[in-house]
GROMACS .gro file of C-alpha atoms in nm:
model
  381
    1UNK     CA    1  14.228  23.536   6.172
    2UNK     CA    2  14.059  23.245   6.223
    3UNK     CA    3  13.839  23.208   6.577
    4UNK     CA    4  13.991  22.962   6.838
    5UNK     CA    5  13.754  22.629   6.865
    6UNK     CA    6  13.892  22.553   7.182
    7UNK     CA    7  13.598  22.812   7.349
    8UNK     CA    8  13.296  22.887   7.271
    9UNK     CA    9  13.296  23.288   7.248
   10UNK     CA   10  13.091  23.490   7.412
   11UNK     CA   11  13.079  23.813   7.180
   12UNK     CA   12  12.905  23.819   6.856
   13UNK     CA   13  13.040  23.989   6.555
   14UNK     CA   14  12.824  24.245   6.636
   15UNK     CA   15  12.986  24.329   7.007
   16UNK     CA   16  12.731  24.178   7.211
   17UNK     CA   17  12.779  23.919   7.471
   18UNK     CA   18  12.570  23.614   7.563
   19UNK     CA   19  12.538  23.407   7.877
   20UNK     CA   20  12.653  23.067   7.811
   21UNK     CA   21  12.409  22.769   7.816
   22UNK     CA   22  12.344  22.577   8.089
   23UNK     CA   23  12.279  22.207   8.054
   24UNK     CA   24  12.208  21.945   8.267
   25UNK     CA   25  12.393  21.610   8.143
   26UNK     CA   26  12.301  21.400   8.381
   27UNK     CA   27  12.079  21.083   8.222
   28UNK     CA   28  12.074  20.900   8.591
   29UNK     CA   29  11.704  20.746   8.626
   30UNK     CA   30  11.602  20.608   8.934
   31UNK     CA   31  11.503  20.258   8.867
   32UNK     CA   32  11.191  20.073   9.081
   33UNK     CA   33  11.274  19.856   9.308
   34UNK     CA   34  11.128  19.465   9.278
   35UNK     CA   35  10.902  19.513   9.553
   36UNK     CA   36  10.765  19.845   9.431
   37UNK     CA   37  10.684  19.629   9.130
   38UNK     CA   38  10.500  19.344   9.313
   39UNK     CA   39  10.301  19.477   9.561
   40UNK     CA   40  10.078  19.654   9.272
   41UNK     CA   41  10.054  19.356   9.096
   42UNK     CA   42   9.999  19.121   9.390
   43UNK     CA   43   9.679  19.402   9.489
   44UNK     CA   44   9.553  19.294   9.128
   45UNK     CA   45   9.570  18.895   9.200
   46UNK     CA   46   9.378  18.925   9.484
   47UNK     CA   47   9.147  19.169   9.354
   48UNK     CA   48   9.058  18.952   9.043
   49UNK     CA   49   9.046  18.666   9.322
   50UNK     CA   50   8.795  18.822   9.549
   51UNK     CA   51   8.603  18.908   9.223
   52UNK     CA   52   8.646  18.546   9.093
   53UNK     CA   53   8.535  18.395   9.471
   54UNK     CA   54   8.231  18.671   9.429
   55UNK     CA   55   8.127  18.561   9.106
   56UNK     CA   56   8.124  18.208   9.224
   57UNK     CA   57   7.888  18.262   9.530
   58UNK     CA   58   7.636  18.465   9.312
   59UNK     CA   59   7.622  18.171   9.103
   60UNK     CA   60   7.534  17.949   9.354
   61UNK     CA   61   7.275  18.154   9.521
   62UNK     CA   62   7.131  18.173   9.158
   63UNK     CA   63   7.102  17.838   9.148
   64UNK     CA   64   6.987  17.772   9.478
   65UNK     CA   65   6.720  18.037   9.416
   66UNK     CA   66   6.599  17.847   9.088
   67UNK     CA   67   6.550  17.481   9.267
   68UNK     CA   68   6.429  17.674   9.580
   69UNK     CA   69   5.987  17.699   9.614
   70UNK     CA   70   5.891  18.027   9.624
   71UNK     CA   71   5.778  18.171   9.919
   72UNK     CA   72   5.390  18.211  10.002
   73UNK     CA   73   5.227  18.508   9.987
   74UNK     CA   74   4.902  18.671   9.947
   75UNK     CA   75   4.928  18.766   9.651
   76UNK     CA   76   4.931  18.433   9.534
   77UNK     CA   77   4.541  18.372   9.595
   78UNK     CA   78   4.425  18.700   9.626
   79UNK     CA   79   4.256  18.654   9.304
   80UNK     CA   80   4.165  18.332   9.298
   81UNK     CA   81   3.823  18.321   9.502
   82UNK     CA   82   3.852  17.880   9.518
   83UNK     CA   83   4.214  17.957   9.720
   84UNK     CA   84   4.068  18.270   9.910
   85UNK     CA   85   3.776  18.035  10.060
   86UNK     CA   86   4.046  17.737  10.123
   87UNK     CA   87   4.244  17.900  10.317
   88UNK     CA   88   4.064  18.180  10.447
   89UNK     CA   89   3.690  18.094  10.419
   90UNK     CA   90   3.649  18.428  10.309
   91UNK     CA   91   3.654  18.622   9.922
   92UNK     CA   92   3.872  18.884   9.871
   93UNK     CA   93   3.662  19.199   9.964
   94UNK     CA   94   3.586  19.090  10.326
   95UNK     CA   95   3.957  18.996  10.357
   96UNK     CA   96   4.077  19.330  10.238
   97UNK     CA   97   3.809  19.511  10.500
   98UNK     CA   98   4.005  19.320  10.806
   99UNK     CA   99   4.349  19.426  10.625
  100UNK     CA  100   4.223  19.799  10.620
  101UNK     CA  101   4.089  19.752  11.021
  102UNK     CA  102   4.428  19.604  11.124
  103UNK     CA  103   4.602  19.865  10.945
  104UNK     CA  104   4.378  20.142  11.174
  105UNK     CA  105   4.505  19.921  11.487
  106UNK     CA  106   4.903  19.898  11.419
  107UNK     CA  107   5.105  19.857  11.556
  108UNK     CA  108   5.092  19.568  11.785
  109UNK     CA  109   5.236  19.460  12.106
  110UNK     CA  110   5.394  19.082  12.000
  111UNK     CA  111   5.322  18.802  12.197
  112UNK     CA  112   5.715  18.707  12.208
  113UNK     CA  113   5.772  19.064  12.291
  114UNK     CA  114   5.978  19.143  11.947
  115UNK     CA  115   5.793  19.313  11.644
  116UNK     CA  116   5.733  19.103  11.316
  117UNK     CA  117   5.908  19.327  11.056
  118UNK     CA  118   5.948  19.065  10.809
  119UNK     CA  119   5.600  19.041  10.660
  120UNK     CA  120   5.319  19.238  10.539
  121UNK     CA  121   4.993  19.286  10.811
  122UNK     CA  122   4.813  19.127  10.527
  123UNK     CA  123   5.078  18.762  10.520
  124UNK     CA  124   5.007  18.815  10.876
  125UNK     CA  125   4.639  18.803  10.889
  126UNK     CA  126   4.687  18.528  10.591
  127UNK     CA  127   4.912  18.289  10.805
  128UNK     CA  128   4.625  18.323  11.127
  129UNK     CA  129   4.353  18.283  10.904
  130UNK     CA  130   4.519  17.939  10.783
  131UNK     CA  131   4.588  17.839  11.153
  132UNK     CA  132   4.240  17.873  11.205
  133UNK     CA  133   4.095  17.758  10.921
  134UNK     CA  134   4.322  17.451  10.839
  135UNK     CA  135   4.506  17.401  11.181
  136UNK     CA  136   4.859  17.384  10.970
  137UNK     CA  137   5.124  17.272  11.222
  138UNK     CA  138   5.357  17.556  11.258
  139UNK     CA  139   5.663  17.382  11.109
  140UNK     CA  140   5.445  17.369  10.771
  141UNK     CA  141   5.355  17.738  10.758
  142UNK     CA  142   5.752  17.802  10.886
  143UNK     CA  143   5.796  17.658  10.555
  144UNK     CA  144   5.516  17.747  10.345
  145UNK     CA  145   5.640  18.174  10.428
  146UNK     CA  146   5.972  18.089  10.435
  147UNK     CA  147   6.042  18.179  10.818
  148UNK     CA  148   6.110  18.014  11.172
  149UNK     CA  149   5.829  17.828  11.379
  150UNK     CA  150   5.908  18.125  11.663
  151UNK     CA  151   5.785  18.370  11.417
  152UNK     CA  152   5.481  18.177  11.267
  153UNK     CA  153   5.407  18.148  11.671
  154UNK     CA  154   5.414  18.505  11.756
  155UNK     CA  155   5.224  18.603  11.463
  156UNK     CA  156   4.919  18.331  11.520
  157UNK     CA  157   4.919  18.430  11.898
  158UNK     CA  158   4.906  18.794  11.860
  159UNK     CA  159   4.658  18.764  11.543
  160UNK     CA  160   4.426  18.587  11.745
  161UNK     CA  161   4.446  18.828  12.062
  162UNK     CA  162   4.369  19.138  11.795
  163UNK     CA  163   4.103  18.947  11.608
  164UNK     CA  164   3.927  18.862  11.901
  165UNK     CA  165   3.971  19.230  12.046
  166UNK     CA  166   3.774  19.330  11.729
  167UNK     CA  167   3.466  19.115  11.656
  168UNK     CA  168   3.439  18.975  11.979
  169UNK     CA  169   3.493  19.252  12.250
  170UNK     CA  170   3.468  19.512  11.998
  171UNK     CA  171   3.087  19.357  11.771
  172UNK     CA  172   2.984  19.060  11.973
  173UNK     CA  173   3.013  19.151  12.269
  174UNK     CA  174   2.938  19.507  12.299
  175UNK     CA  175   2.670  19.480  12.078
  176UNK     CA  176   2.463  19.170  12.232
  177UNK     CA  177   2.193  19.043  12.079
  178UNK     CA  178   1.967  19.222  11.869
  179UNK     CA  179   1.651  19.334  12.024
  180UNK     CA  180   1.301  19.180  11.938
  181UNK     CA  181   1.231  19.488  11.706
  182UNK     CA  182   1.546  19.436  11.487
  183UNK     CA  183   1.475  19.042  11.470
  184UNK     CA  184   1.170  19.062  11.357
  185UNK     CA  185   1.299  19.282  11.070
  186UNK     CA  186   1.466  18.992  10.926
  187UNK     CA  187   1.243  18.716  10.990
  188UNK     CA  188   1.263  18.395  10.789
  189UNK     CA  189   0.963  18.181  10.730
  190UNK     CA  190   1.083  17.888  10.930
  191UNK     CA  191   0.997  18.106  11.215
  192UNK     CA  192   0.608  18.236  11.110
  193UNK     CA  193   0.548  18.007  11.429
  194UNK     CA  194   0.745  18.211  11.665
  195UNK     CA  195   0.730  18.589  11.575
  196UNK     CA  196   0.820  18.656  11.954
  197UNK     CA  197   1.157  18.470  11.933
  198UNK     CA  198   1.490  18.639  12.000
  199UNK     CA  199   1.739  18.372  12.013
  200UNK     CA  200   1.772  18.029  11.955
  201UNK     CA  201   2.041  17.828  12.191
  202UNK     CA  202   2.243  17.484  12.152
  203UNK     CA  203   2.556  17.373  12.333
  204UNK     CA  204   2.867  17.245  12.111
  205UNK     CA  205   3.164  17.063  12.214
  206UNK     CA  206   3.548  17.105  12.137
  207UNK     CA  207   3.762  16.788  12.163
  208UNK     CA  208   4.080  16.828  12.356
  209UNK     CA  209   4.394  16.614  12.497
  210UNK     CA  210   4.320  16.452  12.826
  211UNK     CA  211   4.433  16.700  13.119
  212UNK     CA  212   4.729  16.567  13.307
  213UNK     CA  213   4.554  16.705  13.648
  214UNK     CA  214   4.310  16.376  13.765
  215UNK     CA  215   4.085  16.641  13.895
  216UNK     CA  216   4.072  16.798  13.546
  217UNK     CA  217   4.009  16.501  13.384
  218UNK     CA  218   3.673  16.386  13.531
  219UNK     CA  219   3.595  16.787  13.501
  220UNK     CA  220   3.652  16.760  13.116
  221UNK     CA  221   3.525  16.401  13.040
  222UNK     CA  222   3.195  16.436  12.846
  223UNK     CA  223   2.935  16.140  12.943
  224UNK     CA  224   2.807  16.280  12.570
  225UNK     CA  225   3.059  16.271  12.398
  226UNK     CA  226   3.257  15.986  12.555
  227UNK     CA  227   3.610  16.203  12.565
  228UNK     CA  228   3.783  16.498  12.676
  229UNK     CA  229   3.573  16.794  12.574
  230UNK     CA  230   3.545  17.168  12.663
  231UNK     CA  231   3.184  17.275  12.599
  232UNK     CA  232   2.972  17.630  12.508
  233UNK     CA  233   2.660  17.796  12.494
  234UNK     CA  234   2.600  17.950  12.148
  235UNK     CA  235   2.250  18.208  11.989
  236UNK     CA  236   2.179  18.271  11.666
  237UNK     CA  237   1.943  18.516  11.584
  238UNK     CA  238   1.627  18.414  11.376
  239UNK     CA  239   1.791  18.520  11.034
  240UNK     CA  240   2.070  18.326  11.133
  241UNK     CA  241   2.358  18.544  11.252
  242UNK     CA  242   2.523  18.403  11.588
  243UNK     CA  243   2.484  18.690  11.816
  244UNK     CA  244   2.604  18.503  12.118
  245UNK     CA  245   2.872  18.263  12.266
  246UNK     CA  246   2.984  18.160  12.624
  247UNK     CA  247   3.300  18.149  12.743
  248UNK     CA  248   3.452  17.731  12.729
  249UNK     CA  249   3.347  17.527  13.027
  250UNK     CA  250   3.454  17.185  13.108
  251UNK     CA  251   3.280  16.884  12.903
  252UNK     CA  252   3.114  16.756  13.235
  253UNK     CA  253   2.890  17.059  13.289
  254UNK     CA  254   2.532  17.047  13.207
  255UNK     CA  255   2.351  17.272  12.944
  256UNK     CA  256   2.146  17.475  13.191
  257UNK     CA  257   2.435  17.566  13.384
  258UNK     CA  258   2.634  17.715  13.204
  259UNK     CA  259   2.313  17.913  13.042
  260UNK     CA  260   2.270  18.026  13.402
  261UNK     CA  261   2.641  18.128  13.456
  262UNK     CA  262   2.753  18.308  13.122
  263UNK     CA  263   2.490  18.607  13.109
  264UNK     CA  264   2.283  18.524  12.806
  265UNK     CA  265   1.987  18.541  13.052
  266UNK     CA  266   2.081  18.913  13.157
  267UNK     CA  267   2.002  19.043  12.778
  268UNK     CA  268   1.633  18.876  12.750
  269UNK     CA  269   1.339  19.133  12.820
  270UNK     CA  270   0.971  19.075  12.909
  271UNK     CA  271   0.806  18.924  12.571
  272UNK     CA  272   1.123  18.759  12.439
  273UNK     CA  273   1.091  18.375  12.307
  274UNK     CA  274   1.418  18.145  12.366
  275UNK     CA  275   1.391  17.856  12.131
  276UNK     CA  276   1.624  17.542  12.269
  277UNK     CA  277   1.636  17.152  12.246
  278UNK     CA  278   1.569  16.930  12.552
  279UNK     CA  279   1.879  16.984  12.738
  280UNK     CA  280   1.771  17.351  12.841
  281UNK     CA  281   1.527  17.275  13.059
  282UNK     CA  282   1.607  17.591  13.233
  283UNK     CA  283   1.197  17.773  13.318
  284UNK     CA  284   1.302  17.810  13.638
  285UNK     CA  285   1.594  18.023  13.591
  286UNK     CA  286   1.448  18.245  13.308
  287UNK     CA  287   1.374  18.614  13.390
  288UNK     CA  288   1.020  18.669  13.454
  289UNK     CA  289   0.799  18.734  13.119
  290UNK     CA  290   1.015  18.539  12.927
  291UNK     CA  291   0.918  18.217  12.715
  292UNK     CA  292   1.075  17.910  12.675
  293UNK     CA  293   0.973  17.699  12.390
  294UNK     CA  294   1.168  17.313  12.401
  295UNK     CA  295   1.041  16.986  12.236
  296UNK     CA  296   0.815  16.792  12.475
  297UNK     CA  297   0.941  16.499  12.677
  298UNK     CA  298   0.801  16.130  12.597
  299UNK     CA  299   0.832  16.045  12.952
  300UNK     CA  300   0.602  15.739  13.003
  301UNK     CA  301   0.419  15.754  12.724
  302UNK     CA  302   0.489  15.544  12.371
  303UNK     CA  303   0.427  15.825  12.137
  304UNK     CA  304   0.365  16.187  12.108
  305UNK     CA  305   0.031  16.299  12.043
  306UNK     CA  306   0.003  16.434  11.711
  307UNK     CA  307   0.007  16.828  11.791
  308UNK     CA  308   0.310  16.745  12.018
  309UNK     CA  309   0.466  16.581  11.728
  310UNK     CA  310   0.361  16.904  11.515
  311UNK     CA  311   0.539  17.188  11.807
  312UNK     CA  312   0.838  16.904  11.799
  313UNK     CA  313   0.845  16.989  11.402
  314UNK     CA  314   0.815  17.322  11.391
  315UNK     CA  315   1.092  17.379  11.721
  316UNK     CA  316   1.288  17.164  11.473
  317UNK     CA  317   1.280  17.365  11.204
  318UNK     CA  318   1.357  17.640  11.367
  319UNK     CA  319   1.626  17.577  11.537
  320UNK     CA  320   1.838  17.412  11.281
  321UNK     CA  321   1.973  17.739  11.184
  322UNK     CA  322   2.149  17.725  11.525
  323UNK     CA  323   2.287  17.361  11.492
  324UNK     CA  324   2.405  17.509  11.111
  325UNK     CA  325   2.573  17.791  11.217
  326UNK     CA  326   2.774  17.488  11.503
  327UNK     CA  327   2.857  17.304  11.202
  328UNK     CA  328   3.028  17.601  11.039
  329UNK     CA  329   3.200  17.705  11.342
  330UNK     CA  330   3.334  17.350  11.346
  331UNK     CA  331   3.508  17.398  10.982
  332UNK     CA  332   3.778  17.564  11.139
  333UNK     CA  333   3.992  17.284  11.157
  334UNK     CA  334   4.172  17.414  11.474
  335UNK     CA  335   3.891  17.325  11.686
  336UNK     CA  336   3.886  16.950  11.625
  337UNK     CA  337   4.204  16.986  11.788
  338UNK     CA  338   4.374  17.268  11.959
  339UNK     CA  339   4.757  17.202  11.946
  340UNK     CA  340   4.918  17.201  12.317
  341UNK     CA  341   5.094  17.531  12.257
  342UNK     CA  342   4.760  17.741  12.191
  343UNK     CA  343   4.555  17.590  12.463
  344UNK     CA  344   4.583  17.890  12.688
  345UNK     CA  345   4.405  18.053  12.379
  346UNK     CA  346   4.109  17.819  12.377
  347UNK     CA  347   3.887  18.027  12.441
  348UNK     CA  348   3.949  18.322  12.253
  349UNK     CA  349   4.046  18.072  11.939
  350UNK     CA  350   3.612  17.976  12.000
  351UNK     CA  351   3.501  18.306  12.011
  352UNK     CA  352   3.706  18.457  11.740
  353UNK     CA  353   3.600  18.154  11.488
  354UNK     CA  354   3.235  18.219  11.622
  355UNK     CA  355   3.282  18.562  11.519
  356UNK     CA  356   3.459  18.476  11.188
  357UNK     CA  357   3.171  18.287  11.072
  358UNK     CA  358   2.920  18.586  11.069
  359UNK     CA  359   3.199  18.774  10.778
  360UNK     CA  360   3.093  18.434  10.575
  361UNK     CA  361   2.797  18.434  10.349
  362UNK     CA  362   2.447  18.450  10.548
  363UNK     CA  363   2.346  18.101  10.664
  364UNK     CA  364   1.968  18.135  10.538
  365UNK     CA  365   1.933  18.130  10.141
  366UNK     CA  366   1.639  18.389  10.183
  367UNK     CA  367   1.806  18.643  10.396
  368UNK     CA  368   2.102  18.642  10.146
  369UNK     CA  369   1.875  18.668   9.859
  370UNK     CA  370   1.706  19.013  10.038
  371UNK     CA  371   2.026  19.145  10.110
  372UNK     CA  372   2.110  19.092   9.754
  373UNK     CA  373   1.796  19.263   9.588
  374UNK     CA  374   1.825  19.524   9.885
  375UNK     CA  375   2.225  19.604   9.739
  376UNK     CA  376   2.081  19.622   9.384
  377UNK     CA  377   1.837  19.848   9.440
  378UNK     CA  378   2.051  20.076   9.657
  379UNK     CA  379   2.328  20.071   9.349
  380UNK     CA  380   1.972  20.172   9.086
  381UNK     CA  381   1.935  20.503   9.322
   0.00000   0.00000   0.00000
């Protein structure tokens, strides 16, 4: 008999019985919607448009970059001594020793009352030392370091309060001068004449704007100098190191008072030899025991005699290590004219550039030649 096609069976030919398969037949697939579609590729668009808009801002910073000066720093003349002096009037090792000093100090209460964060103590100490030295308006250096004019401000005014802090109230000051002993230690030749002397004194003048107070203004007006001055006291020691400087007075006060009013006097001892010009005629204020040696007055007469003429010579040669060390005090450039927003540093701007000059290279050819040979044999042993 032949088997019936309209079933499947379920028993073999053997007597057993199998389930019967279970398909599924339904081919249905759920198709995406349009939006489903579009919102993926829409995310892509404005993906590859961000991107694009990215690519196109990098490419102008690039280019700005390339036509943009680079930014000062001190790394720039750090090695070259000719740029070191110019800007600093110091070389490289004495500028590294005030790095490592600030360094010991840090940090520092800002002037503006906010902390500079944005440069180096060393672009710091750089961008003071160029006020100082080459009175760069503060616009220029805003430039020149790539910054605002608020920041080159609080730097230079907080630079200048921590410089002075250290080499004038910290050396200068506390130190005073050195004693009679110690000078004659280093005593040039110009002063075989005067083996007593201790200091030797001059009074320099700093130009300033006229004072809108009228009372200020005939305070300030130097007969001297025919303008508006504020004037000092400064010492050098015989080998040539300034050891001393007054505080600024007005340009109208004499020599001899502000001698007697700034405490120079207080640090001579019994024995001690002050070497001045003629405006120090100060013998009656001097402590007792100690000498006063000034060029003789003409008065009446037509000429000096000729061993007057000789002490005139020899007070001269002496004493032109004082007007020297003046003259270097005057190459900083900021005090031919102290812009209006530092005046209330005046002062402290003197001092510190006083102070500044002793770091430079010793006034007297013959006391840098013995430190020299005094180096080289301390390197033999």
């Amino acid at each position: 008999m032949v088997a019936s096609h309209d079933h499947y069976s379920t028993e073999s030919h053997h007597g057993h019985h199998y389930k019967p398969l279970e398909t599924d037949h339904s081919y249905f697939v759920q198709q995406a919607t349009t939006q489903d579609t579009v919102i993926p590729i829409q995310r892509k668009l404005n993906s590859v448009e961000e991107l694009e808009q990215e690519i196109k801002e990098l490419g102008e910073e690039i280019e700005k970059l390339k036509t943009q000066k680079p930014k000062m720093t001190v790394g720039d003349i750090l090695n070259d001594t000719e740029k070191m002096l110019l800007y600093t009037s110091f070389p490289t090792d004495v500028f590294n020793i005030i790095v490592q000093i600030l360094k010991r100090m840090a940090p520092f209460n800002y002037y503006a009352g906010w902390e500079v964060t944005g440069f180096s103590i060393e672009d710091q100490l750089l961008i003071c030392l160029m006020k100082l030295r080459l009175n760069f308006r503060d616009l220029d250096l805003a430039v020149r370091f790539g910054t605002s004019r608020a920041t080159i401000s609080n730097i230079v005014n907080t630079f200048i309060s921590v410089l002075h802090e250290i080499f004038f109230d910290g050396v200068l000051k506390a130190i005073g001068i050195p004693s009679q002993l110690k000078c004659k230690g280093s005593m040039p030749k110009s002063f075989k004449d005067f083996t007593s002397a201790r200091i030797a004194m001059d009074a320099t003048e700093v130009t300033q704007d006229v004072p809108s107070n009228m009372n200020k203004q005939s305070l300030t007006y130097s007969n001297y100098k025919s303008r508006h001055t504020v004037k000092a006291v400064t010492c050098v020691a015989p080998n040539g190191a300034l050891v001393f400087t007054s505080d600024l007075y007005p340009g109208s006060t004499s020599d001899a008072a502000i001698v007697e009013h700034c405490g120079i006097l207080d640090q001579l001892q019994p024995g001690d030899l002050v070497l001045a010009d003629k405006g120090f005629n100060i013998y009656d204020k001097l402590p007792t025991g100690v000498s006063l040696n000034i060029p003789p007055f003409l008065s009446s007469k037509s000429h000096f005699t000729r061993e007057e003429a000789k002490l005139c010579y020899k007070i001269g040669r002496s004493r032109i290590h004082v007007e020297r060390a003046n003259e270097r005090i005057k190459n900083y450039e900021i005090l031919r004219h102290v812009p209006s927003q530092y005046r209330h540093l005046t002062t402290k701007i003197f001092q510190l550039c006083c102070c500044l000059v002793n770091l430079q290279a010793p006034l007297l050819k013959e006391i840098a030649d013995k430190y020299e040979i005094e180096e080289n044999e301390s390197e033999m042993f």
